[in-house]
Amino acid sequence: MKASELRTLSVTELERKGAELRDQLFSARIRRATEQLEDTASLGRLRKDIARVETVLTQKREAGK
């Protein structure tokens, strides 16, 4: 997911996307712990996607002040 794609979303949509990604990360961590996760690189991708969402969300909130 690109930051440019995220910038087109509203604050509400970004919050929803962040929550969705955090849920996916939680599920992936559980699958890794039970040795059911085949693509361990997905954990890093999810963390980076969450960071991108949070960065864009902060930028939008600061711009709104």
PDB file of N, CA and C in Angstrom:
ATOM      1  N   MET A   1       0.834  -1.162   0.000  1.00  0.00           N
ATOM      2  CA  MET A   1       0.000   0.000   0.000  1.00  0.00           C
ATOM      3  C   MET A   1       0.890   1.241   0.000  1.00  0.00           C
ATOM      4  N   LYS A   2       0.613   2.134  -0.920  1.00  0.00           N
ATOM      5  CA  LYS A   2       1.436   3.328  -1.067  1.00  0.00           C
ATOM      6  C   LYS A   2       0.860   4.467  -0.241  1.00  0.00           C
ATOM      7  N   ALA A   3       1.745   5.337   0.220  1.00  0.00           N
ATOM      8  CA  ALA A   3       1.311   6.500   0.992  1.00  0.00           C
ATOM      9  C   ALA A   3       0.437   7.410   0.141  1.00  0.00           C
ATOM     10  N   SER A   4       0.721   7.479  -1.146  1.00  0.00           N
ATOM     11  CA  SER A   4      -0.093   8.329  -2.027  1.00  0.00           C
ATOM     12  C   SER A   4      -1.537   7.829  -2.087  1.00  0.00           C
ATOM     13  N   GLU A   5      -1.725   6.518  -2.030  1.00  0.00           N
ATOM     14  CA  GLU A   5      -3.075   5.956  -1.996  1.00  0.00           C
ATOM     15  C   GLU A   5      -3.763   6.304  -0.682  1.00  0.00           C
ATOM     16  N   LEU A   6      -2.993   6.281   0.400  1.00  0.00           N
ATOM     17  CA  LEU A   6      -3.559   6.564   1.711  1.00  0.00           C
ATOM     18  C   LEU A   6      -3.962   8.023   1.847  1.00  0.00           C
ATOM     19  N   ARG A   7      -3.244   8.911   1.183  1.00  0.00           N
ATOM     20  CA  ARG A   7      -3.536  10.340   1.298  1.00  0.00           C
ATOM     21  C   ARG A   7      -4.891  10.702   0.695  1.00  0.00           C
ATOM     22  N   THR A   8      -5.419   9.847  -0.164  1.00  0.00           N
ATOM     23  CA  THR A   8      -6.724  10.119  -0.766  1.00  0.00           C
ATOM     24  C   THR A   8      -7.871   9.734   0.167  1.00  0.00           C
ATOM     25  N   LEU A   9      -7.577   8.983   1.231  1.00  0.00           N
ATOM     26  CA  LEU A   9      -8.609   8.532   2.155  1.00  0.00           C
ATOM     27  C   LEU A   9      -8.906   9.599   3.204  1.00  0.00           C
ATOM     28  N   SER A  10     -10.104   9.551   3.759  1.00  0.00           N
ATOM     29  CA  SER A  10     -10.474  10.482   4.828  1.00  0.00           C
ATOM     30  C   SER A  10      -9.900   9.984   6.156  1.00  0.00           C
ATOM     31  N   VAL A  11      -9.985  10.825   7.177  1.00  0.00           N
ATOM     32  CA  VAL A  11      -9.469  10.461   8.497  1.00  0.00           C
ATOM     33  C   VAL A  11     -10.206   9.232   9.031  1.00  0.00           C
ATOM     34  N   THR A  12     -11.507   9.196   8.863  1.00  0.00           N
ATOM     35  CA  THR A  12     -12.303   8.061   9.334  1.00  0.00           C
ATOM     36  C   THR A  12     -11.897   6.775   8.624  1.00  0.00           C
ATOM     37  N   GLU A  13     -11.705   6.863   7.322  1.00  0.00           N
ATOM     38  CA  GLU A  13     -11.291   5.681   6.553  1.00  0.00           C
ATOM     39  C   GLU A  13      -9.897   5.229   6.972  1.00  0.00           C
ATOM     40  N   LEU A  14      -9.008   6.178   7.252  1.00  0.00           N
ATOM     41  CA  LEU A  14      -7.659   5.825   7.697  1.00  0.00           C
ATOM     42  C   LEU A  14      -7.698   5.131   9.058  1.00  0.00           C
ATOM     43  N   GLU A  15      -8.534   5.627   9.953  1.00  0.00           N
ATOM     44  CA  GLU A  15      -8.663   4.985  11.265  1.00  0.00           C
ATOM     45  C   GLU A  15      -9.186   3.565  11.117  1.00  0.00           C
ATOM     46  N   ARG A  16     -10.159   3.390  10.237  1.00  0.00           N
ATOM     47  CA  ARG A  16     -10.724   2.061   9.990  1.00  0.00           C
ATOM     48  C   ARG A  16      -9.667   1.140   9.380  1.00  0.00           C
ATOM     49  N   LYS A  17      -8.895   1.666   8.424  1.00  0.00           N
ATOM     50  CA  LYS A  17      -7.845   0.880   7.772  1.00  0.00           C
ATOM     51  C   LYS A  17      -6.773   0.471   8.781  1.00  0.00           C
ATOM     52  N   GLY A  18      -6.399   1.404   9.668  1.00  0.00           N
ATOM     53  CA  GLY A  18      -5.408   1.100  10.697  1.00  0.00           C
ATOM     54  C   GLY A  18      -5.880  -0.003  11.628  1.00  0.00           C
ATOM     55  N   ALA A  19      -7.133   0.057  12.036  1.00  0.00           N
ATOM     56  CA  ALA A  19      -7.681  -0.977  12.914  1.00  0.00           C
ATOM     57  C   ALA A  19      -7.705  -2.329  12.205  1.00  0.00           C
ATOM     58  N   GLU A  20      -8.060  -2.311  10.933  1.00  0.00           N
ATOM     59  CA  GLU A  20      -8.093  -3.546  10.145  1.00  0.00           C
ATOM     60  C   GLU A  20      -6.694  -4.159  10.034  1.00  0.00           C
ATOM     61  N   LEU A  21      -5.698  -3.321   9.779  1.00  0.00           N
ATOM     62  CA  LEU A  21      -4.325  -3.809   9.657  1.00  0.00           C
ATOM     63  C   LEU A  21      -3.801  -4.343  10.990  1.00  0.00           C
ATOM     64  N   ARG A  22      -4.166  -3.687  12.097  1.00  0.00           N
ATOM     65  CA  ARG A  22      -3.743  -4.174  13.411  1.00  0.00           C
ATOM     66  C   ARG A  22      -4.368  -5.536  13.712  1.00  0.00           C
ATOM     67  N   ASP A  23      -5.623  -5.730  13.307  1.00  0.00           N
ATOM     68  CA  ASP A  23      -6.268  -7.035  13.477  1.00  0.00           C
ATOM     69  C   ASP A  23      -5.555  -8.105  12.653  1.00  0.00           C
ATOM     70  N   GLN A  24      -5.184  -7.751  11.427  1.00  0.00           N
ATOM     71  CA  GLN A  24      -4.459  -8.696  10.571  1.00  0.00           C
ATOM     72  C   GLN A  24      -3.105  -9.049  11.179  1.00  0.00           C
ATOM     73  N   LEU A  25      -2.420  -8.049  11.747  1.00  0.00           N
ATOM     74  CA  LEU A  25      -1.121  -8.293  12.374  1.00  0.00           C
ATOM     75  C   LEU A  25      -1.282  -9.217  13.573  1.00  0.00           C
ATOM     76  N   PHE A  26      -2.307  -8.988  14.375  1.00  0.00           N
ATOM     77  CA  PHE A  26      -2.569  -9.849  15.526  1.00  0.00           C
ATOM     78  C   PHE A  26      -2.787 -11.292  15.079  1.00  0.00           C
ATOM     79  N   SER A  27      -3.607 -11.473  14.055  1.00  0.00           N
ATOM     80  CA  SER A  27      -3.882 -12.819  13.538  1.00  0.00           C
ATOM     81  C   SER A  27      -2.613 -13.476  12.999  1.00  0.00           C
ATOM     82  N   ALA A  28      -1.792 -12.686  12.310  1.00  0.00           N
ATOM     83  CA  ALA A  28      -0.549 -13.224  11.752  1.00  0.00           C
ATOM     84  C   ALA A  28       0.406 -13.641  12.865  1.00  0.00           C
ATOM     85  N   ARG A  29       0.445 -12.868  13.937  1.00  0.00           N
ATOM     86  CA  ARG A  29       1.314 -13.229  15.067  1.00  0.00           C
ATOM     87  C   ARG A  29       0.850 -14.524  15.720  1.00  0.00           C
ATOM     88  N   ILE A  30      -0.450 -14.700  15.831  1.00  0.00           N
ATOM     89  CA  ILE A  30      -0.993 -15.942  16.392  1.00  0.00           C
ATOM     90  C   ILE A  30      -0.635 -17.121  15.491  1.00  0.00           C
ATOM     91  N   ARG A  31      -0.807 -16.930  14.177  1.00  0.00           N
ATOM     92  CA  ARG A  31      -0.465 -18.008  13.231  1.00  0.00           C
ATOM     93  C   ARG A  31       1.021 -18.332  13.282  1.00  0.00           C
ATOM     94  N   ARG A  32       1.868 -17.309  13.466  1.00  0.00           N
ATOM     95  CA  ARG A  32       3.302 -17.563  13.560  1.00  0.00           C
ATOM     96  C   ARG A  32       3.614 -18.364  14.821  1.00  0.00           C
ATOM     97  N   ALA A  33       2.968 -18.020  15.921  1.00  0.00           N
ATOM     98  CA  ALA A  33       3.215 -18.710  17.187  1.00  0.00           C
ATOM     99  C   ALA A  33       2.787 -20.171  17.118  1.00  0.00           C
ATOM    100  N   THR A  34       1.755 -20.452  16.342  1.00  0.00           N
ATOM    101  CA  THR A  34       1.281 -21.827  16.210  1.00  0.00           C
ATOM    102  C   THR A  34       1.875 -22.516  14.984  1.00  0.00           C
ATOM    103  N   GLU A  35       2.855 -21.860  14.372  1.00  0.00           N
ATOM    104  CA  GLU A  35       3.582 -22.393  13.212  1.00  0.00           C
ATOM    105  C   GLU A  35       2.676 -22.663  12.013  1.00  0.00           C
ATOM    106  N   GLN A  36       1.659 -21.833  11.829  1.00  0.00           N
ATOM    107  CA  GLN A  36       0.771 -21.965  10.679  1.00  0.00           C
ATOM    108  C   GLN A  36       1.031 -20.890   9.637  1.00  0.00           C
ATOM    109  N   LEU A  37       1.887 -19.929   9.957  1.00  0.00           N
ATOM    110  CA  LEU A  37       2.172 -18.829   9.043  1.00  0.00           C
ATOM    111  C   LEU A  37       3.314 -19.226   8.122  1.00  0.00           C
ATOM    112  N   GLU A  38       3.048 -19.245   6.827  1.00  0.00           N
ATOM    113  CA  GLU A  38       4.074 -19.628   5.861  1.00  0.00           C
ATOM    114  C   GLU A  38       4.897 -18.429   5.418  1.00  0.00           C
ATOM    115  N   ASP A  39       4.258 -17.279   5.259  1.00  0.00           N
ATOM    116  CA  ASP A  39       4.935 -16.079   4.767  1.00  0.00           C
ATOM    117  C   ASP A  39       5.264 -15.160   5.943  1.00  0.00           C
ATOM    118  N   THR A  40       6.403 -15.395   6.576  1.00  0.00           N
ATOM    119  CA  THR A  40       6.762 -14.602   7.751  1.00  0.00           C
ATOM    120  C   THR A  40       7.096 -13.160   7.387  1.00  0.00           C
ATOM    121  N   ALA A  41       7.395 -12.889   6.136  1.00  0.00           N
ATOM    122  CA  ALA A  41       7.680 -11.518   5.707  1.00  0.00           C
ATOM    123  C   ALA A  41       6.425 -10.649   5.768  1.00  0.00           C
ATOM    124  N   SER A  42       5.266 -11.285   5.805  1.00  0.00           N
ATOM    125  CA  SER A  42       4.023 -10.515   5.879  1.00  0.00           C
ATOM    126  C   SER A  42       3.936  -9.721   7.177  1.00  0.00           C
ATOM    127  N   LEU A  43       4.590 -10.188   8.233  1.00  0.00           N
ATOM    128  CA  LEU A  43       4.590  -9.448   9.498  1.00  0.00           C
ATOM    129  C   LEU A  43       5.246  -8.083   9.319  1.00  0.00           C
ATOM    130  N   GLY A  44       6.377  -8.055   8.667  1.00  0.00           N
ATOM    131  CA  GLY A  44       7.068  -6.792   8.417  1.00  0.00           C
ATOM    132  C   GLY A  44       6.275  -5.873   7.515  1.00  0.00           C
ATOM    133  N   ARG A  45       5.657  -6.448   6.493  1.00  0.00           N
ATOM    134  CA  ARG A  45       4.836  -5.637   5.585  1.00  0.00           C
ATOM    135  C   ARG A  45       3.654  -5.019   6.317  1.00  0.00           C
ATOM    136  N   LEU A  46       3.027  -5.792   7.179  1.00  0.00           N
ATOM    137  CA  LEU A  46       1.888  -5.274   7.936  1.00  0.00           C
ATOM    138  C   LEU A  46       2.321  -4.149   8.875  1.00  0.00           C
ATOM    139  N   ARG A  47       3.454  -4.336   9.543  1.00  0.00           N
ATOM    140  CA  ARG A  47       3.943  -3.286  10.447  1.00  0.00           C
ATOM    141  C   ARG A  47       4.242  -2.005   9.685  1.00  0.00           C
ATOM    142  N   LYS A  48       4.836  -2.131   8.517  1.00  0.00           N
ATOM    143  CA  LYS A  48       5.146  -0.948   7.712  1.00  0.00           C
ATOM    144  C   LYS A  48       3.877  -0.281   7.196  1.00  0.00           C
ATOM    145  N   ASP A  49       2.890  -1.080   6.812  1.00  0.00           N
ATOM    146  CA  ASP A  49       1.616  -0.512   6.365  1.00  0.00           C
ATOM    147  C   ASP A  49       0.932   0.249   7.501  1.00  0.00           C
ATOM    148  N   ILE A  50       0.981  -0.319   8.704  1.00  0.00           N
ATOM    149  CA  ILE A  50       0.401   0.367   9.864  1.00  0.00           C
ATOM    150  C   ILE A  50       1.120   1.686  10.100  1.00  0.00           C
ATOM    151  N   ALA A  51       2.437   1.677   9.994  1.00  0.00           N
ATOM    152  CA  ALA A  51       3.212   2.907  10.186  1.00  0.00           C
ATOM    153  C   ALA A  51       2.852   3.946   9.131  1.00  0.00           C
ATOM    154  N   ARG A  52       2.652   3.513   7.890  1.00  0.00           N
ATOM    155  CA  ARG A  52       2.264   4.453   6.832  1.00  0.00           C
ATOM    156  C   ARG A  52       0.905   5.080   7.134  1.00  0.00           C
ATOM    157  N   VAL A  53      -0.034   4.253   7.554  1.00  0.00           N
ATOM    158  CA  VAL A  53      -1.371   4.755   7.878  1.00  0.00           C
ATOM    159  C   VAL A  53      -1.280   5.765   9.016  1.00  0.00           C
ATOM    160  N   GLU A  54      -0.538   5.426  10.059  1.00  0.00           N
ATOM    161  CA  GLU A  54      -0.412   6.327  11.206  1.00  0.00           C
ATOM    162  C   GLU A  54       0.270   7.635  10.818  1.00  0.00           C
ATOM    163  N   THR A  55       1.264   7.569   9.942  1.00  0.00           N
ATOM    164  CA  THR A  55       1.959   8.776   9.497  1.00  0.00           C
ATOM    165  C   THR A  55       1.017   9.694   8.736  1.00  0.00           C
ATOM    166  N   VAL A  56       0.282   9.148   7.783  1.00  0.00           N
ATOM    167  CA  VAL A  56      -0.648   9.953   6.990  1.00  0.00           C
ATOM    168  C   VAL A  56      -1.759  10.498   7.884  1.00  0.00           C
ATOM    169  N   LEU A  57      -2.219   9.691   8.826  1.00  0.00           N
ATOM    170  CA  LEU A  57      -3.265  10.123   9.747  1.00  0.00           C
ATOM    171  C   LEU A  57      -2.792  11.308  10.590  1.00  0.00           C
ATOM    172  N   THR A  58      -1.583  11.233  11.084  1.00  0.00           N
ATOM    173  CA  THR A  58      -1.017  12.338  11.865  1.00  0.00           C
ATOM    174  C   THR A  58      -0.869  13.585  11.009  1.00  0.00           C
ATOM    175  N   GLN A  59      -0.409  13.423   9.783  1.00  0.00           N
ATOM    176  CA  GLN A  59      -0.257  14.568   8.883  1.00  0.00           C
ATOM    177  C   GLN A  59      -1.604  15.238   8.623  1.00  0.00           C
ATOM    178  N   LYS A  60      -2.643  14.428   8.411  1.00  0.00           N
ATOM    179  CA  LYS A  60      -3.970  14.995   8.149  1.00  0.00           C
ATOM    180  C   LYS A  60      -4.511  15.711   9.384  1.00  0.00           C
ATOM    181  N   ARG A  61      -4.292  15.131  10.553  1.00  0.00           N
ATOM    182  CA  ARG A  61      -4.773  15.762  11.782  1.00  0.00           C
ATOM    183  C   ARG A  61      -4.040  17.078  12.040  1.00  0.00           C
ATOM    184  N   GLU A  62      -2.735  17.105  11.796  1.00  0.00           N
ATOM    185  CA  GLU A  62      -1.957  18.332  11.995  1.00  0.00           C
ATOM    186  C   GLU A  62      -2.366  19.404  10.988  1.00  0.00           C
ATOM    187  N   ALA A  63      -2.670  19.006   9.778  1.00  0.00           N
ATOM    188  CA  ALA A  63      -3.077  19.963   8.748  1.00  0.00           C
ATOM    189  C   ALA A  63      -4.449  20.553   9.070  1.00  0.00           C
ATOM    190  N   GLY A  64      -5.266  19.804   9.791  1.00  0.00           N
ATOM    191  CA  GLY A  64      -6.595  20.266  10.138  1.00  0.00           C
ATOM    192  C   GLY A  64      -6.623  21.260  11.286  1.00  0.00           C
ATOM    193  N   LYS A  65      -5.522  21.396  11.996  1.00  0.00           N
ATOM    194  CA  LYS A  65      -5.484  22.312  13.149  1.00  0.00           C
ATOM    195  C   LYS A  65      -5.324  23.736  12.742  1.00  0.00           C
TER     196      LYS A  65
END
